[in-house]
Amino acid sequence: MNQPYRLAGGGAIDRTRPLQFTFDDRVYDAFAGDTLASALLAHGVHLMGRSFKYHRPRGPIAAGAEEPNALVQIEHGGGRTDPNTRATAVEVFQGLYAHSQNRWPSLKSDVGVINDFVSPLIPAAFYYKTFMWPRSFWDKLYEPAIRRAAGLGEAPHQPDPDRYQHRHAHCDVLVVGAGPAGLAAALAAGRAGRRVLLIDENPTLGGTLAHTSTEALADWRDRLTEELVGLPDVTILTRTTVTGYYDHNYLLALERVSDHLPPASSVRQRLWRIRAGRVVLATGAIERPLVFVGNDRPGVMLASAARTYLERFAVLVGRRPLFFTNNDSAYAVASAMKAAGAEVVAVVDVRSDPKGPLVQAARDAGIIVRTNAVVVGTEGRHRIHQAALGTLDDQGVLTGHLGTPVGCDVLLMSGGWNPNVSLHSQGRGKLRYDDGLAAFVPDGGQQQSASAGACNGVMNTARAVAEGAAAGGGAVDAPAFEEPEEESLRPVQVVPSDRSGARAKAFVDFQNDVTAKDLGIAVREGMISIEHVKRFTTTGMATDQGKTSSVNAIAIVAEQLGTPIPAVGTTTYRPPYVPLTFGAAAGHSRGRLFDVVRRTPMHGWAAEHGAVFEDVGNWKRAWYFPRSGEDMHAAVQRECKAVREGCGLMDASTLGKIDVRGKDARAFLNRVYTNAWSKLEPGRCRYGLMLRDDGFVFDDGVTACLADDHFHMTTTTGGAPRVLAWLEDLSQTEWPDLEVYFTSVTEQWATMALSGPDARDLLQPLVEEDISAAALPHLAWMEATIAGVAGRIFRISFTGERAFEINVPAGYGRHVWQALVDAGEAHGLCLYGTETMHVLRAEKGYIIVGQETDGTVTPYDLGMDWIVSTKKGDFAGKRGLLRPDLQAEGRKQLVGLATLDPDVVLDEGAQITAEAEPRIPARMLGHVTSSYMSPNCGRSIALALLAGGRERIGSHLFVPQLDGPAVEVEVVAPVFFDPKGERLNG
Amino acid sequence: MLLIDCPHCGPRAEIEFHCGGQAHVVRPGVEVEDADWERYLFVRANPKGAHLERWVHLHGCGRWFNVVRHTVSDEIERVYPMGEAPPGGTAA
Ligand SMILES: [Zn+2]
């Protein structure tokens, strides 16, 4: 076995299932149950990455989710690639392929390390201050250079082939974390018959007890687990991390369903969307690093991590560990490692006289303890090989060296424990500083939640169990184990050192390469808020969200500012607690399932006949029907001519349709349209314009009177939902006294617009009723039987031609459409799409809401004074139109623009100026809203909104183009074809 | 994501609803002065604390109702029907 640091026995690994994996092109052995980090450490490999900014060699400091250094890229080809994955959280499977990041050409010889040597030139906020000017350098020089030099992993280049799910869950009690407090909480709640969801990020339950070597604790854990599993209303999710805690006890959790298996086994990850009646947070505590010079060298680790590697993975992280601590907990690790065969060099303790039971036990085991002592520096290129020690006085001042540097192969540190308050804080719970722990603890939750155990500052197992059980609503027996009491710690914000120079760095935030010095710079530059210090130095802003760094950073800033730590406060903890994949966030909502696609009843016909479609909202609309060899321009020009010379047929089914009914329906229409509806008789229809209360155009459409209390309203395609919502709002909240009901019938009707001089000749033979001009004049409608189908025919024209809008029940749409197409053969019927519709209506100067209007346009601006009733009472927008600004001179008005060169088509959206080459900044007089080549006019046409436009008719202005010089135009009336409107009658 | 207790459908997730802004804004008649019309169109309360607002169960029953929401904690203190007087008897 080629795993020199693996112990012969113990651990929660399965030695009967050996595995192989690849890291940086080398194949390693592992066992089922290993993480990538534990397996590499079993081979004595500590160097796993390069730091973000200085490219310093880095190894793991932790064994769990808090790991800042050991970020790797998991790579399985075909779009399966995960950058910035913590090696401590990756479970090894056969064939796992991983490589290190942010190094070139290799992890051991990385040229980027030059940044470390020139680091005096790149202090905190260097990027902000340096890469500012000139602006043009950003895209070409600064951004790419920074990206290359200061980087993390590489984003995937291909679509993600894996499957992801979302699942909704509701529970009475959600317990986050299955350590002593969490197990007790879940059991108490489960015994009381509550629906419980217990979530833990590890593969097995137990938290700190998951792999304990203490029999009494293991027994207790197993007994509780067994009872929990047997409770019918308790659901247990392992390998699942609660990533976000939002309002009203809504939480997200990421379940890594098959990340521990070879790819493509099943669903990869599942995002749980949880609504909990009550939340019990039992998220434990995270050990705090000590801030000393050289604390980032591979081999420098948290003492608790060494214990996890020992107990869970049977891995000794080093054979000659040196400990550096300010509290008792590291002593337990020292004793355990010594018992496992390590040669403990010493425990360096900043305290003057530690004598708690754990300290005593270590001494009894023969471990040397150095008191009033600190580590002042470390040596070793890719791995620590020695540390220099110094002595401290009571004021924390360095008083001298302590012997010569001592040899070691790992340095295991403990700066105390930070209750893991991330979720509590995300859920808007308050925090309070606890002097004894030198850390922040929860101080009241805002939601229906409680923190229990170590995350609440309770570090004793029995007390954590009691607190957890109480939070779960009951009582649970504590383990039969007398836990040694610990003495208080001695806080030390930055360990003093006699080392100086550029490379004497004491790191606070390992992942973002923020040192104690950087925090000092921030304070000297005037940052007094921790939120400012955070942004100035980027401390706590890396992918690990400051799990190991934030409390240290706050303490150091407080010391620099000379204020107490509580006065500095904390930064905001934000979701996600651990990085979430985009795949999990998207779930099924990708590709075809990303959004709803709405198709009309005639969609299939159009697709079969070569239509090119465009997206209009969720709708697919036929855009144009190219014949062979035609491009879009040629097709549209042909379609436009054919409609005016013969007849054309368009699918208009996407128009919004609202059935308006009730005894006050007519009164209601009078209040939402600008024009009068009192006299519209059954059998007639009318164009209407809707305004918002501010006086601006909101939507338009034709509404038909079906009966005195029944109307068929049409809206724009995109406006249908908001018009319906607006009508409902007014009806329910503003005018509840009016009896009127609204029903969306958009999808109940297939709508076909038949236009052109030959339209009636084509249609009449298919219709049983008389549709002559006398029987069915412009703006009339009738019930009719079309191709055997009962429907409605409206005389509505959006082309300016004689036109019929045929509505039949959606299910008959394609049948009637086919009948029209068949009948059309003799008439040279032209199928046309939305682009031709746009050109034809622009030739007539008909507006499109959203194109000629933008939410700041009044009917008067559009020259539609005729549609605003001056006689009727209040209607939406009536008072708004009286606002002084809406009455002012010089407002933008709808006009036509005719280019002097008739072949030039203006850019839509282009600005209008008085001169061809105005002085910059130029005065913008307006903009082009619609612009087309019109075959029926034999020239280009454009509509525009132009300041004082109607008074400028006849004058010449300029329209600068995206490419090429400004185009000279003449301002004209906004109707280019059949200005008298004679063609639509008859 | 808020959990809103629709008076007709019971507690449902926020994504089913749409917020219509401040409640009890009285729409004046056409005869009002410009300043009053401006107040109606644009001026809204921005309290730190209880906020009376309108919500509609857009993807549910489609009905409008009023909500008292605390703007700091986001806690929903009360739900009451359209047309009912605001709690405490005064409009915000
Ligand atoms: Zn409802």
Coordinates of N, CA, C and O in Angstrom, one line a residue, chain A residues 168-256:
Chain A
H168 N -39.8 20.5 -3.6 CA -40.4 21.3 -2.6 C -40.7 20.4 -1.4 O -41.2 19.3 -1.5
A169 N -40.4 21.0 -0.2 CA -40.7 20.2 1.0 C -41.3 21.1 2.1 O -41.0 22.3 2.2
H170 N -42.2 20.6 2.8 CA -42.9 21.3 3.9 C -42.7 20.5 5.2 O -42.8 19.3 5.1
C171 N -42.3 21.1 6.3 CA -42.1 20.3 7.5 C -42.5 21.2 8.7 O -42.5 22.4 8.6
D172 N -42.8 20.5 9.8 CA -43.1 21.2 11.0 C -41.7 21.8 11.6 O -41.7 22.9 12.1
V173 N -40.7 20.9 11.6 CA -39.4 21.3 12.2 C -38.3 20.9 11.2 O -38.2 19.7 10.8
L174 N -37.5 21.9 10.8 CA -36.3 21.6 10.0 C -35.1 21.7 11.0 O -35.0 22.7 11.7
V175 N -34.3 20.6 11.0 CA -33.1 20.6 11.9 C -31.9 20.6 10.9 O -31.8 19.7 10.1
V176 N -31.1 21.6 11.1 CA -29.9 21.8 10.2 C -28.7 21.3 11.0 O -28.3 22.0 11.9
G177 N -28.1 20.2 10.6 CA -27.0 19.7 11.3 C -27.3 18.5 12.2 O -28.2 18.6 13.0
A178 N -26.6 17.4 12.0 CA -27.0 16.2 12.8 C -25.8 15.8 13.8 O -25.5 14.7 13.9
G179 N -25.3 16.9 14.4 CA -24.4 16.6 15.5 C -25.2 16.4 16.8 O -26.4 16.1 16.7
P180 N -24.5 16.4 18.0 CA -25.3 16.1 19.2 C -26.5 17.0 19.4 O -27.6 16.4 19.7
A181 N -26.4 18.3 19.1 CA -27.6 19.1 19.3 C -28.7 18.8 18.3 O -29.9 18.7 18.6
G182 N -28.3 18.6 17.0 CA -29.2 18.4 16.0 C -29.9 17.0 16.1 O -31.2 17.0 15.9
L183 N -29.2 16.0 16.5 CA -29.8 14.7 16.7 C -30.8 14.8 17.8 O -32.0 14.2 17.7
A184 N -30.5 15.5 18.9 CA -31.4 15.6 20.0 C -32.6 16.4 19.6 O -33.8 16.0 20.0
A185 N -32.5 17.4 18.9 CA -33.6 18.3 18.4 C -34.5 17.4 17.5 O -35.8 17.5 17.7
A186 N -34.0 16.7 16.6 CA -34.8 15.9 15.6 C -35.5 14.9 16.4 O -36.7 14.6 16.1
L187 N -34.9 14.2 17.3 CA -35.5 13.1 18.0 C -36.6 13.7 18.9 O -37.7 13.1 19.0
A188 N -36.4 14.8 19.6 CA -37.4 15.3 20.5 C -38.6 15.7 19.6 O -39.8 15.4 20.0
A189 N -38.4 16.3 18.5 CA -39.5 16.8 17.7 C -40.2 15.5 17.1 O -41.4 15.5 17.0
G190 N -39.4 14.6 16.6 CA -40.0 13.4 16.0 C -40.8 12.5 17.0 O -41.9 12.1 16.7
R191 N -40.3 12.5 18.2 CA -41.1 11.7 19.2 C -42.4 12.4 19.5 O -43.4 11.7 19.8
A192 N -42.5 13.7 19.4 CA -43.7 14.4 19.6 C -44.6 14.4 18.4 O -45.7 15.0 18.3
G193 N -44.2 13.6 17.4 CA -45.1 13.4 16.2 C -45.0 14.5 15.2 O -45.8 14.6 14.3
R194 N -44.0 15.3 15.3 CA -43.9 16.4 14.3 C -43.3 15.8 13.0 O -42.5 14.9 13.0
R195 N -43.6 16.5 11.9 CA -43.0 16.2 10.6 C -41.6 16.9 10.6 O -41.5 18.1 10.7
V196 N -40.6 16.0 10.6 CA -39.2 16.6 10.8 C -38.4 16.3 9.6 O -38.5 15.3 9.0
L197 N -37.6 17.3 9.2 CA -36.6 17.2 8.2 C -35.3 17.4 8.8 O -35.0 18.5 9.4
L198 N -34.4 16.4 8.8 CA -33.1 16.5 9.4 C -32.1 16.5 8.3 O -32.0 15.6 7.5
I199 N -31.2 17.5 8.2 CA -30.3 17.7 7.1 C -28.9 17.8 7.6 O -28.6 18.6 8.5
D200 N -28.0 17.0 7.0 CA -26.6 17.1 7.4 C -25.7 17.1 6.1 O -26.0 16.4 5.1
E201 N -24.6 17.8 6.1 CA -23.8 17.9 4.9 C -22.9 16.7 4.7 O -22.4 16.5 3.6
N202 N -22.7 15.9 5.8 CA -21.8 14.8 5.6 C -22.6 13.5 5.2 O -23.8 13.4 5.3
P203 N -21.8 12.5 4.8 CA -22.5 11.2 4.4 C -23.1 10.5 5.6 O -24.0 9.7 5.4
T204 N -22.6 10.7 6.8 CA -23.1 10.0 7.9 C -23.5 11.0 9.0 O -23.0 12.1 9.0
L205 N -24.4 10.6 9.9 CA -24.9 11.5 10.9 C -23.9 11.5 12.1 O -23.1 10.6 12.2
G206 N -24.1 12.5 12.9 CA -23.3 12.5 14.2 C -22.4 13.8 14.4 O -22.0 14.1 15.5
G207 N -22.2 14.5 13.3 CA -21.4 15.7 13.4 C -20.0 15.4 14.0 O -19.3 14.6 13.5
T208 N -19.7 16.1 15.1 CA -18.4 15.9 15.7 C -18.3 14.5 16.3 O -17.2 14.0 16.6
L209 N -19.5 13.8 16.5 CA -19.5 12.5 17.1 C -19.5 11.4 15.9 O -19.6 10.2 16.3
A210 N -19.5 11.8 14.7 CA -19.7 10.9 13.6 C -18.7 9.8 13.6 O -18.9 8.6 13.3
H211 N -17.4 10.1 14.0 CA -16.4 9.2 13.9 C -15.6 9.1 15.2 O -14.4 8.9 15.3
T212 N -16.3 9.4 16.3 CA -15.6 9.5 17.6 C -15.0 8.2 18.0 O -15.6 7.1 17.7
S213 N -13.9 8.2 18.7 CA -13.3 7.0 19.2 C -13.8 6.7 20.7 O -13.5 5.7 21.3
T214 N -14.6 7.7 21.2 CA -15.1 7.5 22.6 C -16.4 6.6 22.5 O -17.4 7.0 21.9
E215 N -16.3 5.5 23.1 CA -17.4 4.5 23.0 C -18.8 5.0 23.4 O -19.8 4.8 22.8
A216 N -18.8 5.7 24.6 CA -20.0 6.2 25.1 C -20.7 7.1 24.2 O -21.9 7.1 24.0
L217 N -19.9 8.0 23.5 CA -20.5 8.9 22.6 C -21.0 8.2 21.3 O -22.0 8.5 20.8
A218 N -20.2 7.2 20.9 CA -20.6 6.5 19.7 C -21.9 5.7 19.9 O -22.8 5.7 19.1
D219 N -22.0 5.1 21.1 CA -23.2 4.4 21.5 C -24.4 5.3 21.4 O -25.5 5.0 20.9
W220 N -24.3 6.5 22.1 CA -25.4 7.4 22.1 C -25.8 7.8 20.7 O -27.0 7.9 20.4
R221 N -24.8 8.2 19.9 CA -25.1 8.5 18.5 C -25.9 7.4 17.7 O -26.9 7.7 17.1
D222 N -25.4 6.2 17.9 CA -26.1 5.1 17.2 C -27.5 4.9 17.7 O -28.4 4.6 16.9
R223 N -27.7 5.0 19.0 CA -29.0 4.8 19.6 C -30.0 5.8 19.0 O -31.1 5.5 18.6
L224 N -29.5 7.1 19.0 CA -30.4 8.1 18.5 C -30.7 8.0 17.0 O -31.8 8.1 16.6
T225 N -29.7 7.7 16.3 CA -29.8 7.5 14.8 C -30.8 6.4 14.5 O -31.7 6.6 13.7
E226 N -30.7 5.3 15.3 CA -31.6 4.2 15.0 C -33.1 4.6 15.3 O -34.0 4.3 14.5
E227 N -33.3 5.3 16.4 CA -34.6 5.6 16.8 C -35.2 6.6 15.7 O -36.3 6.5 15.3
L228 N -34.3 7.6 15.3 CA -34.8 8.6 14.3 C -35.2 7.9 13.0 O -36.2 8.2 12.4
V229 N -34.4 7.0 12.5 CA -34.7 6.3 11.3 C -36.0 5.5 11.4 O -36.7 5.4 10.4
G230 N -36.3 5.1 12.6 CA -37.6 4.3 12.7 C -38.8 5.2 12.8 O -39.9 4.7 12.8
L231 N -38.7 6.5 13.0 CA -39.8 7.4 13.2 C -40.4 7.7 11.8 O -39.7 8.1 10.9
P232 N -41.7 7.5 11.6 CA -42.3 7.6 10.3 C -42.3 9.0 9.7 O -42.2 9.2 8.5
D233 N -42.4 10.0 10.5 CA -42.5 11.4 10.0 C -41.1 12.1 10.0 O -41.1 13.4 10.0
V234 N -40.1 11.4 10.2 CA -38.7 12.0 10.2 C -38.1 11.7 8.9 O -37.9 10.5 8.5
T235 N -37.7 12.7 8.1 CA -37.0 12.5 6.9 C -35.5 13.0 7.1 O -35.3 14.0 7.6
I236 N -34.6 12.1 6.7 CA -33.2 12.5 6.9 C -32.5 12.6 5.6 O -32.6 11.7 4.7
L237 N -31.9 13.7 5.4 CA -31.1 14.0 4.1 C -29.6 14.1 4.5 O -29.3 15.0 5.3
T238 N -28.8 13.3 4.0 CA -27.3 13.4 4.2 C -26.7 14.0 2.9 O -27.4 14.1 1.9
R239 N -25.4 14.3 2.9 CA -24.8 14.9 1.8 C -25.6 16.1 1.3 O -25.6 16.4 0.1
T240 N -26.2 16.8 2.2 CA -27.1 17.9 1.8 C -26.7 19.1 2.7 O -26.6 19.0 3.9
T241 N -26.6 20.2 2.0 CA -26.1 21.5 2.7 C -27.2 22.5 2.6 O -27.7 22.8 1.5
V242 N -27.7 23.0 3.7 CA -28.6 24.2 3.6 C -27.8 25.4 3.3 O -26.9 25.8 3.9
T243 N -28.1 26.0 2.1 CA -27.3 27.0 1.6 C -27.9 28.4 1.8 O -27.2 29.4 1.7
G244 N -29.2 28.5 2.0 CA -29.8 29.8 2.2 C -31.0 29.8 3.2 O -31.7 28.8 3.2
Y245 N -31.1 30.8 4.0 CA -32.2 30.9 4.9 C -32.8 32.3 4.6 O -32.2 33.3 4.8
Y246 N -34.1 32.2 4.1 CA -34.7 33.4 3.6 C -36.0 33.7 4.5 O -36.2 33.0 5.5
D247 N -36.8 34.7 4.0 CA -37.9 35.1 4.8 C -38.9 34.0 5.1 O -39.1 33.1 4.3
H248 N -39.6 34.1 6.2 CA -40.8 33.3 6.5 C -40.4 31.8 6.5 O -41.1 31.0 5.9
N249 N -39.2 31.5 7.0 CA -38.7 30.2 7.2 C -38.7 29.4 5.8 O -39.0 28.2 5.8
Y250 N -38.2 30.1 4.8 CA -38.0 29.5 3.5 C -36.5 29.2 3.4 O -35.7 30.2 3.6
L251 N -36.1 28.0 3.1 CA -34.7 27.7 3.0 C -34.4 26.8 1.8 O -35.3 26.1 1.3
L252 N -33.2 27.0 1.3 CA -32.8 26.2 0.2 C -31.7 25.2 0.7 O -30.9 25.6 1.5
A253 N -31.7 24.0 0.2 CA -30.7 23.0 0.5 C -30.3 22.3 -0.8 O -31.1 22.0 -1.6
L254 N -29.0 22.1 -0.8 CA -28.4 21.4 -2.0 C -28.1 19.9 -1.6 O -27.2 19.7 -0.7
E255 N -28.7 19.0 -2.2 CA -28.4 17.6 -2.0 C -27.5 17.1 -3.1 O -27.9 17.1 -4.3
R256 N -26.3 16.6 -2.7 CA -25.4 16.1 -3.7 C -25.7 14.6 -3.9 O -25.2 13.7 -3.2

